[in-house]
Coordinates of C-alpha atoms in Angstrom, one line a residue:
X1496 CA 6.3 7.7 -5.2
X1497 CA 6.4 9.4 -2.1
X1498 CA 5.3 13.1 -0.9
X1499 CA 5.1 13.9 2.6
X1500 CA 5.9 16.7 4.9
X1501 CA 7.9 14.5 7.5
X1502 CA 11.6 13.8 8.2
X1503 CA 13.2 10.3 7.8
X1504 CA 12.9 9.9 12.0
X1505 CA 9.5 11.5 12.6
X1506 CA 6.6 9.1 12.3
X1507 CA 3.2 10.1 10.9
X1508 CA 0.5 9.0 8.5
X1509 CA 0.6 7.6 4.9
X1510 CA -2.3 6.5 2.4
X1511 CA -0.2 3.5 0.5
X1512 CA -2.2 2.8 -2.8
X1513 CA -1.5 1.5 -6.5
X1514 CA -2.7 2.4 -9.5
X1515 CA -5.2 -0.3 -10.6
X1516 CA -5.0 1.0 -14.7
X1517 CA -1.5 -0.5 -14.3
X1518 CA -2.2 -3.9 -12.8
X1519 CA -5.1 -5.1 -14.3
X1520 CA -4.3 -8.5 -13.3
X1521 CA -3.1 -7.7 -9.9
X1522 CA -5.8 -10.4 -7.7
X1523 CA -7.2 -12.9 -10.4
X1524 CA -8.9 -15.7 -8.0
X1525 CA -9.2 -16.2 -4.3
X1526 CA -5.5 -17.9 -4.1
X1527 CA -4.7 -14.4 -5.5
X1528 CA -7.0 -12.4 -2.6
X1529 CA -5.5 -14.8 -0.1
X1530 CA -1.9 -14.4 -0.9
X1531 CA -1.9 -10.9 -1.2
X1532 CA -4.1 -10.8 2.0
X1533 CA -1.8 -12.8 4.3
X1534 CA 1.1 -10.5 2.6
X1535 CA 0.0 -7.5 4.2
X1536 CA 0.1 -9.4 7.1
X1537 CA 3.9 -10.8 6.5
X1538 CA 5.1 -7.6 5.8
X1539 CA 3.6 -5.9 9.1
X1540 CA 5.2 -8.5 11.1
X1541 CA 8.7 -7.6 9.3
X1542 CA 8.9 -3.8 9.2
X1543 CA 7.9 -1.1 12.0
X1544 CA 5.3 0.3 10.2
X1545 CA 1.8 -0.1 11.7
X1546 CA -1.2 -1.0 9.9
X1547 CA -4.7 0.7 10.8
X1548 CA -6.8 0.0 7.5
X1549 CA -6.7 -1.4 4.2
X1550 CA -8.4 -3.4 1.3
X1551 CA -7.6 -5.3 -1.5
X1552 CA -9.3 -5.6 -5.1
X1553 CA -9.2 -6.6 -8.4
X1554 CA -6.9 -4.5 -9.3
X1555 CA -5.0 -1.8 -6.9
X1556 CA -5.1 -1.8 -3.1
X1557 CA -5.3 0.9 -0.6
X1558 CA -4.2 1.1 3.3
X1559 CA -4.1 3.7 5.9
X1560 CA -0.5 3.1 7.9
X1561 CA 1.4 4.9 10.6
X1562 CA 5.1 5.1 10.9
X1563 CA 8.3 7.0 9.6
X1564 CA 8.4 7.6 6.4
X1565 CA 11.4 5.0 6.0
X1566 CA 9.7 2.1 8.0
X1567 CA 6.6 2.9 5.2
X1568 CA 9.4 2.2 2.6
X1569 CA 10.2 -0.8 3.8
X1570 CA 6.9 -2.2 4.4
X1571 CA 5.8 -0.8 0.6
X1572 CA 9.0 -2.7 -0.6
X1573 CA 8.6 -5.5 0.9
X1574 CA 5.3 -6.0 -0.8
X1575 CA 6.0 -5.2 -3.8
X1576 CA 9.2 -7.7 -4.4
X1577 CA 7.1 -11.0 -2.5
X1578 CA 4.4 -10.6 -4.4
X1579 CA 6.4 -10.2 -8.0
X1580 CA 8.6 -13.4 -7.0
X1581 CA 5.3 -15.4 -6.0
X1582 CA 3.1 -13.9 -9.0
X1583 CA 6.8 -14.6 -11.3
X1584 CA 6.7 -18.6 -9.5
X1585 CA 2.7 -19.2 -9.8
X1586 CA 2.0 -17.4 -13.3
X1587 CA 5.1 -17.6 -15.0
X1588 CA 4.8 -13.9 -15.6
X1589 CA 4.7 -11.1 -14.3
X1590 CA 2.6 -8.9 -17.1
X1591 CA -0.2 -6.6 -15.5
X1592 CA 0.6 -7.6 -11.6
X1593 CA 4.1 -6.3 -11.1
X1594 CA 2.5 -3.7 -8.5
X1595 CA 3.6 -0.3 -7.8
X1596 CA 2.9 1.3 -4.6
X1597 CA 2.6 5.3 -4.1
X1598 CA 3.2 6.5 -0.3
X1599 CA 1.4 9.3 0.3
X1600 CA 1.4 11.6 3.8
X1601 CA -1.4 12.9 5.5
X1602 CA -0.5 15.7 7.5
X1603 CA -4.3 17.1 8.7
X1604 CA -7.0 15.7 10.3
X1605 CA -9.7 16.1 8.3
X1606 CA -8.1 14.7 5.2
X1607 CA -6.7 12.0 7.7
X1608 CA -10.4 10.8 8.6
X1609 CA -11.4 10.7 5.1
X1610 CA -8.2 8.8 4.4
X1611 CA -8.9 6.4 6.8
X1612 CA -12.5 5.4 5.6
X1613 CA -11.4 5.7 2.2
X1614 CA -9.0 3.2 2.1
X1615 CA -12.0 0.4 3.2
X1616 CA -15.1 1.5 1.5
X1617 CA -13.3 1.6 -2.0
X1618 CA -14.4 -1.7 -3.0
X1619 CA -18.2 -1.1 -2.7
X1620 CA -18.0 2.4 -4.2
X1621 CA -16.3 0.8 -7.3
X1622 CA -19.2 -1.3 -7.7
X1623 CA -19.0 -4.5 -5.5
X1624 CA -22.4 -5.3 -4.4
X1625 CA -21.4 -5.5 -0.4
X1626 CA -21.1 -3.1 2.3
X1627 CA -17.4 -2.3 3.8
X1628 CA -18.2 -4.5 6.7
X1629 CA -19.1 -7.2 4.8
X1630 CA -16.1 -7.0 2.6
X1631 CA -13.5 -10.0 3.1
X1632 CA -10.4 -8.7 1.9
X1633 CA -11.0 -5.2 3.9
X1634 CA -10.7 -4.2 7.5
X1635 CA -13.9 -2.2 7.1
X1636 CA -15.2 -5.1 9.5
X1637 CA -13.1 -4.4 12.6
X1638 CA -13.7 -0.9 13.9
X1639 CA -16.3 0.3 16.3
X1640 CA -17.2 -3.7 17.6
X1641 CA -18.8 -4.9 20.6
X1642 CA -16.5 -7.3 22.1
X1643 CA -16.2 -10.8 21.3
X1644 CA -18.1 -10.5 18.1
X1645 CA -17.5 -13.0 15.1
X1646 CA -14.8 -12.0 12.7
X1647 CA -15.7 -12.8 8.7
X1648 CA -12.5 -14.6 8.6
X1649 CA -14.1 -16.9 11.1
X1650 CA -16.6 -19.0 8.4
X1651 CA -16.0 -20.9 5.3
X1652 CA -18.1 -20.1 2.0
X1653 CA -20.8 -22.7 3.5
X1654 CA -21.2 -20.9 6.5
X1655 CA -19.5 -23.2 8.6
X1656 CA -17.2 -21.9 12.2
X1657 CA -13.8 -22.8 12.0
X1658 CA -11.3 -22.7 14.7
X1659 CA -8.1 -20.7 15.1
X1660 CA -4.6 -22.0 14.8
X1661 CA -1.8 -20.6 16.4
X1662 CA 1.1 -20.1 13.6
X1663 CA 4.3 -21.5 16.4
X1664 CA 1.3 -25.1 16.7
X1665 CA 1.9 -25.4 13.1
X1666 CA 4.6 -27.5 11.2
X1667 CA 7.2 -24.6 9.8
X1668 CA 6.9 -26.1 6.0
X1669 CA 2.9 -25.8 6.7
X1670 CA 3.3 -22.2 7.5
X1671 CA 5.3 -21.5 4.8
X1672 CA 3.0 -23.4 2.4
X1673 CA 0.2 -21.3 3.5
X1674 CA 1.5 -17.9 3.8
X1675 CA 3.7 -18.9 0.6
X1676 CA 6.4 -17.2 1.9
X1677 CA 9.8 -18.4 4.7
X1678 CA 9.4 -14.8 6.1
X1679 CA 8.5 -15.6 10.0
X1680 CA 5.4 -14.2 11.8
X1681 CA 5.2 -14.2 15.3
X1682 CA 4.3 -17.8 16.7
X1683 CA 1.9 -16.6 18.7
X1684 CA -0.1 -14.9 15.7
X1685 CA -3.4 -16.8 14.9
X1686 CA -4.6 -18.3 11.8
X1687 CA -8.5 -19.1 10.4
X1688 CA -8.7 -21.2 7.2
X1689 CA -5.8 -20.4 6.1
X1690 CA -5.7 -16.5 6.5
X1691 CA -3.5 -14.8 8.8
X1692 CA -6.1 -13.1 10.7
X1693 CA -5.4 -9.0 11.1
X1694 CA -6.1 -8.5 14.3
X1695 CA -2.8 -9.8 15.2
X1696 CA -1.5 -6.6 13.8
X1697 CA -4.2 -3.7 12.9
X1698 CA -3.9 -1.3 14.9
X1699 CA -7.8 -1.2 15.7
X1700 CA -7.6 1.6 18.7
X1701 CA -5.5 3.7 17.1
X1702 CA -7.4 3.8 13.9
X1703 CA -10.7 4.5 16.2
X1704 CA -9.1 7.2 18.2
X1705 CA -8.7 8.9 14.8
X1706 CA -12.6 9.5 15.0
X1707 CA -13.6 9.3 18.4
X1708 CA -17.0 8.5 18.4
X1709 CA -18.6 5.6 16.0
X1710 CA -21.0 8.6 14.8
X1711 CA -18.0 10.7 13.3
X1712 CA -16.9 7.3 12.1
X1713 CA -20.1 6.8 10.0
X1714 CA -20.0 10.4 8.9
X1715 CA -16.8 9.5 7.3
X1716 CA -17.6 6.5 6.0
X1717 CA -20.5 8.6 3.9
X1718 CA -18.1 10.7 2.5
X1719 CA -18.3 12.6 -0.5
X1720 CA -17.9 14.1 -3.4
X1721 CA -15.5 17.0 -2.2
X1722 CA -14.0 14.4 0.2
X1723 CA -12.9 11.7 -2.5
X1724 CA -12.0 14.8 -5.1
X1725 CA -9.2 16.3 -2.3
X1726 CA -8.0 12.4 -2.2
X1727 CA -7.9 11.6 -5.7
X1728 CA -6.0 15.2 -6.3
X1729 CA -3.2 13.8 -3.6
X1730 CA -2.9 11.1 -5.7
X1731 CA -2.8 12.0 -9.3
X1732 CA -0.5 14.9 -8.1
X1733 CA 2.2 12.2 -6.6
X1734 CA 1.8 9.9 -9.5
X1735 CA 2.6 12.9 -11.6
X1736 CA 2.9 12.0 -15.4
X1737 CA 4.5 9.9 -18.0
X1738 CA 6.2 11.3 -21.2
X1739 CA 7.2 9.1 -24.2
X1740 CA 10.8 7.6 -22.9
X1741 CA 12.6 9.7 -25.9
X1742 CA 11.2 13.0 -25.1
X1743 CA 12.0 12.4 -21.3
X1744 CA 15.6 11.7 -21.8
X1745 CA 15.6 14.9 -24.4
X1746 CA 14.4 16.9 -21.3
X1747 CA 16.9 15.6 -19.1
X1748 CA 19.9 16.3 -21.1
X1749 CA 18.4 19.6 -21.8
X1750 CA 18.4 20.1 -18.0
X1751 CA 21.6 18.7 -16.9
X1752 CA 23.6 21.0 -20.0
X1753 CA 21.8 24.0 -17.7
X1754 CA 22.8 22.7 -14.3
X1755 CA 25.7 20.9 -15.4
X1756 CA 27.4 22.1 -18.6
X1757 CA 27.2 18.6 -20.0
X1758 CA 24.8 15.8 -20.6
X1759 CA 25.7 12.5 -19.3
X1760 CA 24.3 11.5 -16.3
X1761 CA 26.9 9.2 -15.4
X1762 CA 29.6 11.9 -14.7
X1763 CA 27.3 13.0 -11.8
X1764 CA 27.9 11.7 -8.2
X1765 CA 24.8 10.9 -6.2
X1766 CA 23.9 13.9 -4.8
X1767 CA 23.7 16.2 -8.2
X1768 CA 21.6 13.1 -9.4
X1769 CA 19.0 13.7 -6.6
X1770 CA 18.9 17.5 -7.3
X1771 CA 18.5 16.6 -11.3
X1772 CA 15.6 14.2 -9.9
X1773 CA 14.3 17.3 -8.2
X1774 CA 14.4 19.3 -10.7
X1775 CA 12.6 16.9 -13.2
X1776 CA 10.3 16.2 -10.7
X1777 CA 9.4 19.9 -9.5
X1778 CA 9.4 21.2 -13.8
X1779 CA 7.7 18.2 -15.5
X1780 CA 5.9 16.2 -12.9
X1781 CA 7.6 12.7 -14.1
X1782 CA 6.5 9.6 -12.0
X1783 CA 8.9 8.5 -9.9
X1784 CA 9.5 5.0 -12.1
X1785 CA 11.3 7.3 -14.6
X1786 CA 12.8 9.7 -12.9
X1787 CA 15.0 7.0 -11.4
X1788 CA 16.1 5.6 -15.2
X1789 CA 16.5 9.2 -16.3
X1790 CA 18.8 9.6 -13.3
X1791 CA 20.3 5.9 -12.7
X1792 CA 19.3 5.9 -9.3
X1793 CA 17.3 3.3 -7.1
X1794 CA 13.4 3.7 -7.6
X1795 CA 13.2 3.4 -3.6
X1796 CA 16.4 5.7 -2.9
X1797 CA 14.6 8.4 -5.9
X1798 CA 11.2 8.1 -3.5
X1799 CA 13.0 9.1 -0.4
X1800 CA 14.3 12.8 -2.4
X1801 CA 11.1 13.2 -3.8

């Protein structure tokens, strides 16, 4: 679902996160952490969206990305549908991974820098025993460096260096065997044991500018309890809730007899179907997901509306 404060053209800021209580088995295993790492990758190199911070667990993810509101679509999209058609291929099923992402804006700069360190110090405050910068499916690793300094994705779990690979020096079935996926990447984009590295496309400076100063940057990355309450808020108030599928559909007939004098949904042309979405949206706080079956309606073209 998306809430934001900008027009389709205008580019801005958006936390992109999923709801880990509905993906329990979103990232089961490395090949999982991999995949889905090297995804964020594929889909940065296919939509205009830039990426400035993010990390990946268990169970949900959470990235810091700057862009119109349509290019954040497209990138969320993107994700989403790859990752179902590789879970669908690899598991056979899709139960507890099909991921949902929410697209929220950020439209001040306070709540923009505790945004930012928010979406890489997630997996130690839920309880992995390793510091952001330490954390290998994060970016929390990148920002604030000296340069030339050795990038995580540099070792292999014995410690060992290995060396880069430029993704155009590799056979194309290689590539696609590794990033499990015939989307292209630029060829110049470089590779480490297997992982499409991120600094081909994080955004480090502008996700530093944000802060300034590597001492506002550690401030942030504190945070606290006020901080993570204003961000937990955004979220839980885009996610909005879910009613049993009979009661919804009793509310939404209830609502189009007001606006419309009758109760089928299919006599509506697209436009009356958004304001109905609106409505159910603005009076019952229904996620997104079932708005757009109430409303027969594209999930993606309901989240643009709402």
């Amino acid at each position: 679902m998306i809430r934001d404060s900008y027009g389709t053209d205008r580019s801005g800021y958006f936390h992109l996160c999923s709801d880990g209580a509905l993906t329990p088995q979103f990232l089961l295993n490395e090949d999982d952490f991999r995949y889905a790492f090297n995804l964020v990758g594929v889909c940065a190199a296919n939509c205009d969206a830039a990426v400035l911070s993010f990390s990946l667990e268990d169970t949900h993810l959470h990235s810091l990305m700057y862009g119109t509101k349509d290019s954040c679509i497209q990138f969320k999209t993107m994700f989403e549908t790859t990752w179902a058609h590789h879970v669908g291929i690899v598991r056979g099923s899709r139960q507890g991974a099909d991921i949902e992402i929410d697209i929220i804006a950020v439209d001040n700069k306070d709540y923009l820098m505790s945004v930012g360190t928010y979406t890489i110090v997630q997996p130690t405050k839920d309880g992995k025993q390793i510091m952001p910068y330490d954390y290998q499916w994060g970016t929390g690793s990148m920002y604030f460096r000296r340069p030339g300094y050795c990038q995580i994705w540099s070792y292999d779990n014995f410690g060992n260096r290995i060396p880069k690979v430029r993704a155009g020096d590799l056979p194309k079935m290689e590539l696609e065997r590794i990033l499990g996926t015939r989307r292209r990447i630029p060829a110049e984009w470089l590779l480490c044991n297997n992982i499409l590295l991120p600094d081909n496309y994080v955004d480090v400076a502008h996700f530093e500018n944000i802060y300034r100063t590597a001492n506002c940057f550690r401030v942030f990355l504190a945070s606290s309890r006020n901080r993570d309450q204003a961000i937990q808020e955004s979220i839980a108030a885009v996610r909005g809730v879910a009613l049993e599928d009979a009661e919804a559909r009793l509310h939404c007939r209830e609502m189009m007899k007001e606006m419309c004098g009758f109760t089928d949904v299919r006599r509506l042309d697209a436009q009356s179907r958004i304001r109905l979405a609106q409505q159910l949206r603005k009076r019952l706080r229904l996620s997104s997901r079932q708005i757009a079956s109430l409303v027969r309606l594209p999930y993606d073209e309901v989240c643009k509306y709402l």
